[in-house]
Coordinates of C-alpha atoms and ligand atoms in Angstrom, one line a residue:
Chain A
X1 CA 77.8 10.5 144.2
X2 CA 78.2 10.5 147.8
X3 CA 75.5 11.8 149.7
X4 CA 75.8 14.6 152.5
X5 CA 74.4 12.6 155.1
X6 CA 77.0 10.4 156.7
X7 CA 75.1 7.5 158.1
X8 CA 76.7 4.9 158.5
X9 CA 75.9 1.4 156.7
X10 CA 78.9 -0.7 157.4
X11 CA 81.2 -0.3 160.1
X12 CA 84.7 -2.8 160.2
X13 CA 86.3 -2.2 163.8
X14 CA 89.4 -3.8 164.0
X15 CA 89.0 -7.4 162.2
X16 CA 91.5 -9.8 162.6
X17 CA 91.2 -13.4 160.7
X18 CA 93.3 -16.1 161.1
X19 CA 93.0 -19.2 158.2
X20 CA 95.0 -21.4 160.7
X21 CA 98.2 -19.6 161.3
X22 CA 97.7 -17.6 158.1
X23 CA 96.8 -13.7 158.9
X24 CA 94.2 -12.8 156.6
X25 CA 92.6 -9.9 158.0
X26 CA 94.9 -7.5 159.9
X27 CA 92.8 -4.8 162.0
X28 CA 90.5 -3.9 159.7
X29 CA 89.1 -0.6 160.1
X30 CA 86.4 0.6 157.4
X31 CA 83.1 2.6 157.6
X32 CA 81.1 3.0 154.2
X33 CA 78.5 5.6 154.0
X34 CA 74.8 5.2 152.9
X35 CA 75.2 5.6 149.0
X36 CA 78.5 5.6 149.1
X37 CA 80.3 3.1 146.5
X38 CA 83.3 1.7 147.9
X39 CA 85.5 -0.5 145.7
X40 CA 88.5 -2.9 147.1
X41 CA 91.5 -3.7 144.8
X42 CA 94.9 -5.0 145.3
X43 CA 96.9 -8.4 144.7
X44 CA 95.7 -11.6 144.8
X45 CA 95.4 -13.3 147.7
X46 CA 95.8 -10.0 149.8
X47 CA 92.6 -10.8 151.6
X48 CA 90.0 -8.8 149.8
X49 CA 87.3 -11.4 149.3
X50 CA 87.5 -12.4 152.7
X51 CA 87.2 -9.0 153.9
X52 CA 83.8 -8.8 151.9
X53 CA 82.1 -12.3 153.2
X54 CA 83.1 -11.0 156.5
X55 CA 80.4 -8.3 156.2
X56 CA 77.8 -11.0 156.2
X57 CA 79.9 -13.7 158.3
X58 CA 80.2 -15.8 155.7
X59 CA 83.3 -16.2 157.3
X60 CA 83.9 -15.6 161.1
X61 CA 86.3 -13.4 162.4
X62 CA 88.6 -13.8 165.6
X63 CA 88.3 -10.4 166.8
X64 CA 86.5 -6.9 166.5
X65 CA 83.0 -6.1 166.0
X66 CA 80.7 -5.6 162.7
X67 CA 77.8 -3.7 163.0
X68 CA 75.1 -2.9 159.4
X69 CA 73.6 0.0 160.0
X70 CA 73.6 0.3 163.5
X71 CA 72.9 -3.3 164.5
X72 CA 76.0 -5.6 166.2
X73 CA 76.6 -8.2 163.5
X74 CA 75.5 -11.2 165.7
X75 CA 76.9 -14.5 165.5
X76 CA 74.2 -16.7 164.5
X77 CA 70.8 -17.6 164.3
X78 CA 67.3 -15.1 163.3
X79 CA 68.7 -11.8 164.5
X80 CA 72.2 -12.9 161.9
X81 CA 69.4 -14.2 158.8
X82 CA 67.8 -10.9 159.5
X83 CA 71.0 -8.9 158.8
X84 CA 72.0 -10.7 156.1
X85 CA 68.8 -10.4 154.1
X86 CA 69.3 -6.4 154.7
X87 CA 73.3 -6.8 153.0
X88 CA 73.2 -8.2 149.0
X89 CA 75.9 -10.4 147.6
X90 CA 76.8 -10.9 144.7
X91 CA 80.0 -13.5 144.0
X92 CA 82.0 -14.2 141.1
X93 CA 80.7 -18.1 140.8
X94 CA 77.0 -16.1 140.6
X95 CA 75.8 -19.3 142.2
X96 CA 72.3 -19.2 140.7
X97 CA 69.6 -21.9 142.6
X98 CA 70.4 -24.6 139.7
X99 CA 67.2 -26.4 140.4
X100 CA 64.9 -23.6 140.0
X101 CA 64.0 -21.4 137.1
X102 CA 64.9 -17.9 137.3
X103 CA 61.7 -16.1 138.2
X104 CA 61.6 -18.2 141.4
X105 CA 65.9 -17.3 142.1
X106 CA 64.5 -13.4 142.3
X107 CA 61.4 -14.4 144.6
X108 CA 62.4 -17.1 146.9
X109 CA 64.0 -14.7 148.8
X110 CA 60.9 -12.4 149.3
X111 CA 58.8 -15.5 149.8
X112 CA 60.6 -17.5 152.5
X113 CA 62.0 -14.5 153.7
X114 CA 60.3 -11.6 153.8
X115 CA 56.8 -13.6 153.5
X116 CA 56.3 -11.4 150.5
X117 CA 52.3 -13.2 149.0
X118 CA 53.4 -14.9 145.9
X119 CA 52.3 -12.9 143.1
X120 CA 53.4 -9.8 144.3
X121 CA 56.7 -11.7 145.1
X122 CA 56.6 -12.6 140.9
X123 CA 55.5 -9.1 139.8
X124 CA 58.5 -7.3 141.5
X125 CA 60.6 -10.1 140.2
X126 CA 59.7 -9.2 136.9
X127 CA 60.1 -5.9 137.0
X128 CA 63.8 -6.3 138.6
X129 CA 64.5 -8.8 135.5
X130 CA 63.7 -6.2 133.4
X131 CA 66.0 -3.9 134.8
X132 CA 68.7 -6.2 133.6
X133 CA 67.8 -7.1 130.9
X134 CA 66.6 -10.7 130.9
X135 CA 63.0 -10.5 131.9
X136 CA 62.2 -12.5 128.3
X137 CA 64.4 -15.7 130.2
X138 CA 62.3 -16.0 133.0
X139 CA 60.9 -19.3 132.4
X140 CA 64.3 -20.8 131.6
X141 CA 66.9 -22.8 134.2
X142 CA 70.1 -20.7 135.3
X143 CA 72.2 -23.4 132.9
X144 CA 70.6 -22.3 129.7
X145 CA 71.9 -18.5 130.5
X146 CA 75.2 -17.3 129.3
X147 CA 77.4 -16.2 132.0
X148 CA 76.5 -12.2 131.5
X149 CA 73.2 -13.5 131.8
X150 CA 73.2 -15.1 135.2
X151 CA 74.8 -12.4 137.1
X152 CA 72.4 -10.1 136.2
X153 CA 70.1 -12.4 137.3
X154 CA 72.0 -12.4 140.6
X155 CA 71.9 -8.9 140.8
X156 CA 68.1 -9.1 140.7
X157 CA 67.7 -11.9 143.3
X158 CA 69.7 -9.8 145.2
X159 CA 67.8 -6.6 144.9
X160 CA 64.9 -8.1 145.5
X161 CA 65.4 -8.2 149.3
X162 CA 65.7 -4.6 149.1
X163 CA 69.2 -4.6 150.9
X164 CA 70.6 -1.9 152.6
X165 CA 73.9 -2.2 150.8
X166 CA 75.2 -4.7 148.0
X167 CA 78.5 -6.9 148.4
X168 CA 80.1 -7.5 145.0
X169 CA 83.5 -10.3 145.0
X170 CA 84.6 -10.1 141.3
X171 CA 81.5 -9.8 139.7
X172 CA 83.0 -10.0 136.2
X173 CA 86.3 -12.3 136.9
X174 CA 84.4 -15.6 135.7
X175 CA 82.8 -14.0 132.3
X176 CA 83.9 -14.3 129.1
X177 CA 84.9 -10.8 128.1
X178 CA 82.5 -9.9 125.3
X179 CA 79.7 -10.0 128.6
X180 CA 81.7 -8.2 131.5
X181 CA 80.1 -5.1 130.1
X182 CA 76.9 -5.8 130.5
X183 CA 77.5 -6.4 134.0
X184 CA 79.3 -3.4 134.4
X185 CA 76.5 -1.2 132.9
X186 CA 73.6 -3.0 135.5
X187 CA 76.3 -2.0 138.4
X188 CA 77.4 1.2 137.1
X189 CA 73.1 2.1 136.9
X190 CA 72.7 1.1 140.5
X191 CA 75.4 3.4 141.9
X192 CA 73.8 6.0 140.0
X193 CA 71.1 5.1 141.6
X194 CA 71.8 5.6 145.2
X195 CA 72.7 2.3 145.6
X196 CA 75.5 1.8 148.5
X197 CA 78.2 -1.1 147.1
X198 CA 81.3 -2.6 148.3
X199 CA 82.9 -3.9 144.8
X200 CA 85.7 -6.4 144.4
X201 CA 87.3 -6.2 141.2
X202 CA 90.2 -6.1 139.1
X203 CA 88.5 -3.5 136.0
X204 CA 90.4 -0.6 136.7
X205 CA 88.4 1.7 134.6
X206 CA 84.8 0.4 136.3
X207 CA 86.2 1.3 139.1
X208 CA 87.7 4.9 138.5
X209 CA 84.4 5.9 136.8
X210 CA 82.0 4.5 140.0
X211 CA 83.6 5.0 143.0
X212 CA 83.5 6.9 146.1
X213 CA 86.4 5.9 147.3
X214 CA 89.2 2.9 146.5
X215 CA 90.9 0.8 149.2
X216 CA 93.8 -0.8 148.7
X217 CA 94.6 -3.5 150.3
X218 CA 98.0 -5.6 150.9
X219 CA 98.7 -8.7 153.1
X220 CA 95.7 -8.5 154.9
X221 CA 95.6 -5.1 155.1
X222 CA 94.5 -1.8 154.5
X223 CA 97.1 0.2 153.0
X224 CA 95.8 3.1 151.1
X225 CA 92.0 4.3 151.5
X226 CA 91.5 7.4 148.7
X227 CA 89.1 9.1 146.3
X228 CA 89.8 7.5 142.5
X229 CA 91.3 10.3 140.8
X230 CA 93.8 11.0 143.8
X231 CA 94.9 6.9 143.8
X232 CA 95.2 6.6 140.5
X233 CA 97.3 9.0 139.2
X234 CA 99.2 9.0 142.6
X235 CA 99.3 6.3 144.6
X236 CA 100.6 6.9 148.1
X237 CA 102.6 3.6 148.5
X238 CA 105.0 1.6 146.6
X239 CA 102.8 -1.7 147.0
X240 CA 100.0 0.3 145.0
X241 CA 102.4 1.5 142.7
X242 CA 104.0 -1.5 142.2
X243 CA 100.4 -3.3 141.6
X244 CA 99.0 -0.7 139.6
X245 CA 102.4 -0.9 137.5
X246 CA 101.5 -5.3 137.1
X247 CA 98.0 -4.3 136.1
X248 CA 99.2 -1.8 133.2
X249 CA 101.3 -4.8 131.7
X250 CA 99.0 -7.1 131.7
X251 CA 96.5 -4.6 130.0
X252 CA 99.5 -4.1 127.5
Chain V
X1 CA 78.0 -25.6 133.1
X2 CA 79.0 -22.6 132.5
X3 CA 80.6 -21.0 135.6
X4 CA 83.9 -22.5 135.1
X5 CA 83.0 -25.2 137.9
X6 CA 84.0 -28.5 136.6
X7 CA 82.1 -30.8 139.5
X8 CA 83.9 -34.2 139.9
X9 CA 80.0 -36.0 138.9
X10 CA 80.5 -34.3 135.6
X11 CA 84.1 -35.5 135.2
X12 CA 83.0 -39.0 136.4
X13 CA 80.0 -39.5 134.5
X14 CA 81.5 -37.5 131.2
X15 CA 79.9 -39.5 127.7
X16 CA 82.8 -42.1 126.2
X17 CA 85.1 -40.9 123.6
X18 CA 85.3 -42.6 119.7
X19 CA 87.5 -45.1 121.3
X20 CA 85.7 -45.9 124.2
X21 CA 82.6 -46.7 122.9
X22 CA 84.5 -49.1 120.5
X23 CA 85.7 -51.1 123.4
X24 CA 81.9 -50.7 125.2
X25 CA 80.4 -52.3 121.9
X26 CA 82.7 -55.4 121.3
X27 CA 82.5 -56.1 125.0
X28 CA 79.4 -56.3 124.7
X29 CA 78.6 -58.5 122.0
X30 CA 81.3 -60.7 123.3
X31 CA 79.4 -61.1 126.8
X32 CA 76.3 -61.2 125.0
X33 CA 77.8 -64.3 123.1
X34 CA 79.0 -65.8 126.4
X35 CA 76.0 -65.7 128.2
X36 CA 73.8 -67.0 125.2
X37 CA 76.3 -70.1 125.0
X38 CA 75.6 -70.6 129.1
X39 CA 72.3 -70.5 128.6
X40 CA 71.9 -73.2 125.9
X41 CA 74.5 -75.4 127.9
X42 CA 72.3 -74.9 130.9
X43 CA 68.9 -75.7 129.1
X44 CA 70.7 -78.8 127.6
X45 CA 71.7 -79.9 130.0
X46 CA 68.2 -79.9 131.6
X47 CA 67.0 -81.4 128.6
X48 CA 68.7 -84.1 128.8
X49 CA 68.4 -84.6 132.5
X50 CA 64.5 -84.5 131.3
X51 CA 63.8 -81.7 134.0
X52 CA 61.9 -79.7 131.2
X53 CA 59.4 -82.2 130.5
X54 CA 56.2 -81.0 130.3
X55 CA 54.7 -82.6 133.0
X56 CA 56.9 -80.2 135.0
X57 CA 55.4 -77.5 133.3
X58 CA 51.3 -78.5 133.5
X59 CA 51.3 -76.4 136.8
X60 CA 51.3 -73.3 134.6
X61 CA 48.4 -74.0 132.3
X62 CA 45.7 -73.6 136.2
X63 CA 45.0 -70.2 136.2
X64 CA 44.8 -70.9 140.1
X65 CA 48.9 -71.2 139.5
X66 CA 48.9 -67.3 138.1
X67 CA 46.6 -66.4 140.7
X68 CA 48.8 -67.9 143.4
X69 CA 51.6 -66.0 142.1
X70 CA 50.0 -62.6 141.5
X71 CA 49.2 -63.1 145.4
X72 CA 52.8 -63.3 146.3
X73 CA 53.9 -60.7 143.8
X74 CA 51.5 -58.2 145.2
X75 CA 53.0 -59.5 149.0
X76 CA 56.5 -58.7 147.5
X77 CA 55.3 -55.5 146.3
X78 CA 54.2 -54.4 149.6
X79 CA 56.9 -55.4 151.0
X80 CA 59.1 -53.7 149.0
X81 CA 57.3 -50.1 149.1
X82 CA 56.8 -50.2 153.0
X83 CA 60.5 -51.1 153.5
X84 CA 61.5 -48.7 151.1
X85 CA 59.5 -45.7 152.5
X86 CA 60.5 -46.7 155.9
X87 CA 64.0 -47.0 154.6
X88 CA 63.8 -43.5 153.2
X89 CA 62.6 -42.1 156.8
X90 CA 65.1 -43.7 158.6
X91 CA 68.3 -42.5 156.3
X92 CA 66.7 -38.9 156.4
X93 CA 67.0 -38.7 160.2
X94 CA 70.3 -40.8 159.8
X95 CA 71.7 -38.7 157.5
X96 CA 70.6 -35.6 159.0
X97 CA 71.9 -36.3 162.6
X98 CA 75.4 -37.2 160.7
X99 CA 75.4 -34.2 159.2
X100 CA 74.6 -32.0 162.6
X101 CA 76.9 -29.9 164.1
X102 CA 76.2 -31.2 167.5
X103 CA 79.1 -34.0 168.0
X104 CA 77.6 -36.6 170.5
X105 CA 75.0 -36.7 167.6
X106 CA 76.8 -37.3 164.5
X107 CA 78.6 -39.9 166.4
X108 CA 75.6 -41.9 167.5
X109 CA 74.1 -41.4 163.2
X110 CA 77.5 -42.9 162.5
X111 CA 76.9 -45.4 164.4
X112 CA 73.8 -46.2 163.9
X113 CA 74.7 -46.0 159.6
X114 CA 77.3 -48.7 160.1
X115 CA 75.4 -50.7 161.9
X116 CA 72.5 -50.5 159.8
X117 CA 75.2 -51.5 156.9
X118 CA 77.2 -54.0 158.5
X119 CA 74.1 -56.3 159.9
X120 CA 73.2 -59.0 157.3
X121 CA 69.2 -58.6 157.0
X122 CA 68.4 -62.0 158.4
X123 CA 69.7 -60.9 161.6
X124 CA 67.7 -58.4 161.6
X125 CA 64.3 -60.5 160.6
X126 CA 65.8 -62.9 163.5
X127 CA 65.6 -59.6 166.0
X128 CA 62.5 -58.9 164.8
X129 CA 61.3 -62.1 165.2
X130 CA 62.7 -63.1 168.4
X131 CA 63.1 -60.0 170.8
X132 CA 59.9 -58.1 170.6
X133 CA 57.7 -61.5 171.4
X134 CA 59.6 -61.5 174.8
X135 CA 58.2 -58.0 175.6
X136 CA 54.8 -59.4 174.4
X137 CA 54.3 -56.9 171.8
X138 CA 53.1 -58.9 168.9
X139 CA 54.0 -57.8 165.8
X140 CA 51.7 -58.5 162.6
X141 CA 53.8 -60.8 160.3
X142 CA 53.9 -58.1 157.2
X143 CA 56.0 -55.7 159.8
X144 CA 58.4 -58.6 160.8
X145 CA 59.9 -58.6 157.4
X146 CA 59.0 -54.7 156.7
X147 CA 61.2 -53.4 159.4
X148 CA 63.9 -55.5 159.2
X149 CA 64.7 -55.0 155.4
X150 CA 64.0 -51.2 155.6
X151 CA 66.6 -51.4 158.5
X152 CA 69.1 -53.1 156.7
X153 CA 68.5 -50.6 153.5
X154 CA 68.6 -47.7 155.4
X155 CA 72.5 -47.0 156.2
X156 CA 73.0 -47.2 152.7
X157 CA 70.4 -44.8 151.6
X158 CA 71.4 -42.2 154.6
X159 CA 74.8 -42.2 153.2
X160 CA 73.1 -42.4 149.6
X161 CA 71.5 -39.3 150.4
X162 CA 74.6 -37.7 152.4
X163 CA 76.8 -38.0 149.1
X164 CA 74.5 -36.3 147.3
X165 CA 74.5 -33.3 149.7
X166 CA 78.1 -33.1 150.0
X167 CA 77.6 -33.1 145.9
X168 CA 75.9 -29.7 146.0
X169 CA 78.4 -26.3 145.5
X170 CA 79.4 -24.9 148.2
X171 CA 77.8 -21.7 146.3
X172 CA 74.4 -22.6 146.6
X173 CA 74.3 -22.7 150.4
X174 CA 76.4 -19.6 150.7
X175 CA 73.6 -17.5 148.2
X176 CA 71.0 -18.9 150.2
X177 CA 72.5 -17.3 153.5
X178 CA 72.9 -14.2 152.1
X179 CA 69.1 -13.8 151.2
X180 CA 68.7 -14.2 154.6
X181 CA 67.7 -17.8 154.9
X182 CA 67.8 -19.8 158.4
X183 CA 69.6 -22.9 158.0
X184 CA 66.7 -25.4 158.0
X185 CA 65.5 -23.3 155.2
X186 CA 68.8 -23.8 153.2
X187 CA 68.9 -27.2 153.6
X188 CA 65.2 -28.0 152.6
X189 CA 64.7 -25.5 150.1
X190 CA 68.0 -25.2 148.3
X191 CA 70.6 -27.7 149.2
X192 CA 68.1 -31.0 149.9
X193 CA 66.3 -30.9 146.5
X194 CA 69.2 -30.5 144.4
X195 CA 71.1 -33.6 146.6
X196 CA 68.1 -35.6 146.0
X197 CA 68.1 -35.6 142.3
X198 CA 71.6 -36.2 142.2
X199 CA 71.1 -39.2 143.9
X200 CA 67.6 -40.4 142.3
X201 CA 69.1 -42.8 140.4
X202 CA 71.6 -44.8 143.2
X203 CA 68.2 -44.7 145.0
X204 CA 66.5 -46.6 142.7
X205 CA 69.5 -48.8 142.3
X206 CA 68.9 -49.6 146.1
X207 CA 65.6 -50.2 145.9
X208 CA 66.8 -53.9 143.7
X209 CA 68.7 -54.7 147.1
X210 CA 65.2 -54.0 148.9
X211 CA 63.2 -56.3 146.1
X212 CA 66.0 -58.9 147.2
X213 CA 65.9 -58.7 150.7
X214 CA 62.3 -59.1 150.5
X215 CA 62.6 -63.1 149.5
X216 CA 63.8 -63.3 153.6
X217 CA 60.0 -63.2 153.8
X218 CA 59.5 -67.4 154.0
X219 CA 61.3 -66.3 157.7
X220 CA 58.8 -65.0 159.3
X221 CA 56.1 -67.0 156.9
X222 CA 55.0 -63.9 155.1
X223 CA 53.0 -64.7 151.7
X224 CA 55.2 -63.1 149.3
X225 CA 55.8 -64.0 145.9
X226 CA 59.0 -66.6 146.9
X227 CA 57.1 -68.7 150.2
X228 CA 54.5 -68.9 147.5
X229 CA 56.1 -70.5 144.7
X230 CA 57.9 -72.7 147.5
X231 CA 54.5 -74.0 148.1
X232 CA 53.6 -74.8 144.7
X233 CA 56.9 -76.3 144.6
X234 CA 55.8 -78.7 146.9
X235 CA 52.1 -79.0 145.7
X236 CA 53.1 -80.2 142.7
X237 CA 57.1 -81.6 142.0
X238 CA 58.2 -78.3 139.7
X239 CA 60.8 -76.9 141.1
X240 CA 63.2 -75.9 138.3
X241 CA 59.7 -74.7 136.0
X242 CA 58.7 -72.6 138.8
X243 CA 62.1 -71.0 140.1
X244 CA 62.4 -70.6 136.3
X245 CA 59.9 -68.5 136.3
X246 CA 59.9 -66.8 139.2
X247 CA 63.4 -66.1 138.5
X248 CA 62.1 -64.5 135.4
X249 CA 59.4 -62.2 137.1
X250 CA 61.8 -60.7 139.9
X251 CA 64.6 -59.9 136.7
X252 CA 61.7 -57.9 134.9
X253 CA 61.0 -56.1 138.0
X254 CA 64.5 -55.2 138.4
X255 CA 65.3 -54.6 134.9
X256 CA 62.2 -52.4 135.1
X257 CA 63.4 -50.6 137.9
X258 CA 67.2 -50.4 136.6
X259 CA 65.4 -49.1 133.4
X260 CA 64.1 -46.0 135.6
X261 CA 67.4 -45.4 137.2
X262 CA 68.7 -45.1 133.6
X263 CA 66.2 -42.4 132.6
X264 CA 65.8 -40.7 135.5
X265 CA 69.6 -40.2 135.3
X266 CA 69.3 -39.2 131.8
X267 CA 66.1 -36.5 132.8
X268 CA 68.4 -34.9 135.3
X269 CA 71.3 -34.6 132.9
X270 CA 69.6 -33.1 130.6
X271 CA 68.0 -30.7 132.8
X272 CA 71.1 -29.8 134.7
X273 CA 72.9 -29.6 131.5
Ligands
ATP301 N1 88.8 -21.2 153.3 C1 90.1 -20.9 153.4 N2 91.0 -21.7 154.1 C2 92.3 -21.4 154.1 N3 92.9 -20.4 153.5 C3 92.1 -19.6 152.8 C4 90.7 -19.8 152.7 N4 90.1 -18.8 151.9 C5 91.2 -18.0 151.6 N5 92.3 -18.4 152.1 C6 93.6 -17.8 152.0 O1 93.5 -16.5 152.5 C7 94.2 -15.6 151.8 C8 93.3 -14.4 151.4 O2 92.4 -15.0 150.5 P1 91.3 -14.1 149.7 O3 90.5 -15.1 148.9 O4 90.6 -13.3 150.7 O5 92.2 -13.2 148.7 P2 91.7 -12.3 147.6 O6 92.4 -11.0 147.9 O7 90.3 -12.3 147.4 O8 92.5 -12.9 146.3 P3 92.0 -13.1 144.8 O9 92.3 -11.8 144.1 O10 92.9 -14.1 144.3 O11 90.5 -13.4 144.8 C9 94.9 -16.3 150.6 O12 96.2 -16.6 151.0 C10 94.1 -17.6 150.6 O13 94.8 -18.6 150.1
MG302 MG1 89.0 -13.1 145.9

């Protein structure tokens, strides 16, 4: 899946975050390609989510420099709300806009972003709610959706601001199992598609079958960075060994 | 809701169990009882006393009476909506500056808030009255009471409207960034609307203290509904038939409006549910 051409989409040069004296994020150093589908695992509380709302300064760093696809990250105002309609995100919570239905969660982006005319805004958002699947809920509120339901929805709201890349955090960690798979199968179609992903997730097998390339990260850090295969079935550090071994049981 | 966020509103406001409602009902048919018993003590009492003879009561059989009335009411009325819209102005920018990230100006919003909430009203209608007749601007009557009561409503509403912000999931704000929206756009467009129905029906609640407050008007000799039944009181030796009734109209108002609060709270539940 990954493409010969080597631009880069995100470039991480040497992050640190600090919650208080906690070390979150120690010298982060990641590039991920255009189309490339990078996905993040390792133990809880290792730093991973914050890693991936750093992309889009959902949380501010103390050091180094981000820059989507060749632009500096800035630190606030239009030049940041520019950037951050070019980078999706998706989060576990999917965070739907409770007070609206879901046609207008896929085109208020477009419209108070991208000035996108309103009926072109609603016939794109109908097409993207077909792509997952829910196109016949369109009229509804996000609270009359099952789970599996909404994140696709987020999906669409997100791809319809035609981002550069996509940030996933545990897409599937707040669904009921029965409807992780229909998440999957919406992601798994987009990285076929081209699309260029950072994924946070705990589904090993999603993970073995769409990505580029795993990082596994430990402490705030990056610890192993390999192709899926390779990982897997040998994994260069204890740590990942020892955490791929916890993930096996609790599968068991 | 179904993404495993439990908020503390839906905790707080979560429908009695079996048992609960048990207690609810026989507390209150046991009030109910209570108050019924007060009432016919008090009426006896006034029967005896002779109070509710009907010459005290002849005043309502003019139509002139009604009329007289219906004038103050309507004062009341306007009263009541220009202090509340003013109200609503003022806790907007209140409650925005509070909420800004500049320091100097949350300080001065918090300030301003508890002022706004420690100040009895009549203070302000003395202000009002007093201080801008020494600059010899000359205030029209209706705007002595108007500003004074939206005044004294407003700190509550800004911090109405403030709770119902801080309400909102942190979620919503954070998916609205990463569309790409600027701040101001969050705030009005995601975060502002869902924090105002939250709060619709407290805000209604409030508006009762506004209705209130407006009965300050016999101050500044505004016409409303209270300086006119004080007249008639005077016209014609009624006092307890009139503040009877009187009494009567301002409780339908404010049942009226507690009524709204009641569905409006309902509506939103069942459209957040
Ligand atoms: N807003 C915050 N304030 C203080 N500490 C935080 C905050 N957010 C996260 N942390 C801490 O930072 C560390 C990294 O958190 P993070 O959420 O990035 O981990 P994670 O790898 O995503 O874990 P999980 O798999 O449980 O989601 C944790 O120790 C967490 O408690
Ligand atoms: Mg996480």
């Amino acid at each position: 899946m990954a493409t010969n051409e080597q631009t880069a989409i995100i470039e991480l040069k040497h992050i640190d975050k600090h919650f208080g004296s906690l070390h979150v994020l120690k010298d982060i150093n990641l590039t991920v390609h255009k189309g490339e589908v990078v996905v993040i695992i390792g133990p809880s509380g290792s730093g991973k989510s914050t890693l991936c709302r750093t992309i889009n300064r959902l949380e501010t760093i103390d050091s180094g420099e981000i820059v989507i696809d060749g632009d500096i990250l800035p630190q606030e105002g239009k030049k940041l709300a520019r950037l951050r309609s070019e980078v999706g995100m998706v989060f576990q919570s999917f965070n739907l806009f409770a007070h609206k239905t879901i046609l207008d969660n896929v085109t208020i982006g477009p419209r108070e972003v991208l000035g996108t005319p309103k009926k072109k805004a609603e016939e794109e958002a109908m097409a993207l709610l077909k792509r997952v699947g829910v196109e016949n809920q369109a009229k509804k509120v996000p609270a009359q959706l099952s789970g599996g339901q909404q994140q696709r929805v987020a999906i669409a709201r997100s791809l319809a601001m035609h981002p550069k890349v996509m940030l996933f955090d545990e897409p599937t960690s707040a669904l009921d199992p029965e409807m992780i798979g229909e998440v999957l199968d919406v992601m798994t179609e987009l990285a076929r598609e081209g699309m260029t992903m950072v994924i946070v997730t705990h589904e090993m097998n999603f993970a073995r079958r769409v990505a580029d390339r795993i990082i596994f990260m430990d402490e705030g850090r990056i610890l192993e960075e390999n192709e899926p295969e390779a990982f897997f079935s040998a994994p260069g550090t204890q740590r990942a060994k020892d955490f791929l071994n916890t993930l096996k049981e609790r599968d068991r | 809701m179904t993404n495993g966020t439990i908020s503390i509103r839906d905790a707080l406001y979560e429908s009695p169990g079996p048992k609960a409602k048990k207690i609810i009902a026989a507390a209150t048919v046991l009030s109910l009882v209570v108050l019924a018993a007060l009432i016919y003590l008090v009426i006896h009492q006034f029967y005896i006393t002779g109070q509710l003879d009907s010459r005290y009561w002849s005043v309502f059989a003019r139509a002139s009476t009604w009329r007289y009335l219906g004038k103050g009411l309507l004062g009341t009325l306007k009263v009541a909506l220009g202090s509340s819209l003013v109200a609503f102005a003022i806790a907007m920018v209140m409650m925005l500056g509070r909420l800004s990230s500049i320091r100097p100006v949350s300080w001065i919003a918090v300030a301003l808030i508890e002022l706004s909430r420690g100040i009895p009203t009549l203070l302000f209608i003395y202000f009002f009255f007093l201080v801008p007749s020494q600059f010899g601007i000359m205030l029209p009557v209706y705007w002595k009471i108007t500003l004074p009561v939206a005044i004294s409503a407003s700190g509550v509403v800004a911090e109405t409207l403030r709770s119902g912000v801080n309400a909102v999931p942190k979620g919503q704000t954070e998916a609205a960034l990463s569309l790409g929206m600027t701040d101001g756009k969050v705030f009005f467009k995601i975060v502002f609307p869902q924090a105002f129905r939250y709060v619709i029906p407290s805000l209604i609640a409030e508006l009762v203290i506004v209705l209130k407050d407006t009965t300050f008007a016999y101050v500044v000799s505004y016409a409303d509904m209270m300086l006119n039944a004080r007249v008639l009181i005077s016209n014609y030796d009624a006092l307890l038939a009139v503040y009877l009734v009187v009494a009567v109209i301002y409780i339908i108002i404010n049942y009226l409006l507690h009524r709204a609060a009641v569905f409006m709270a309902g509506h939103r539940k069942t459209a957040a549910a």
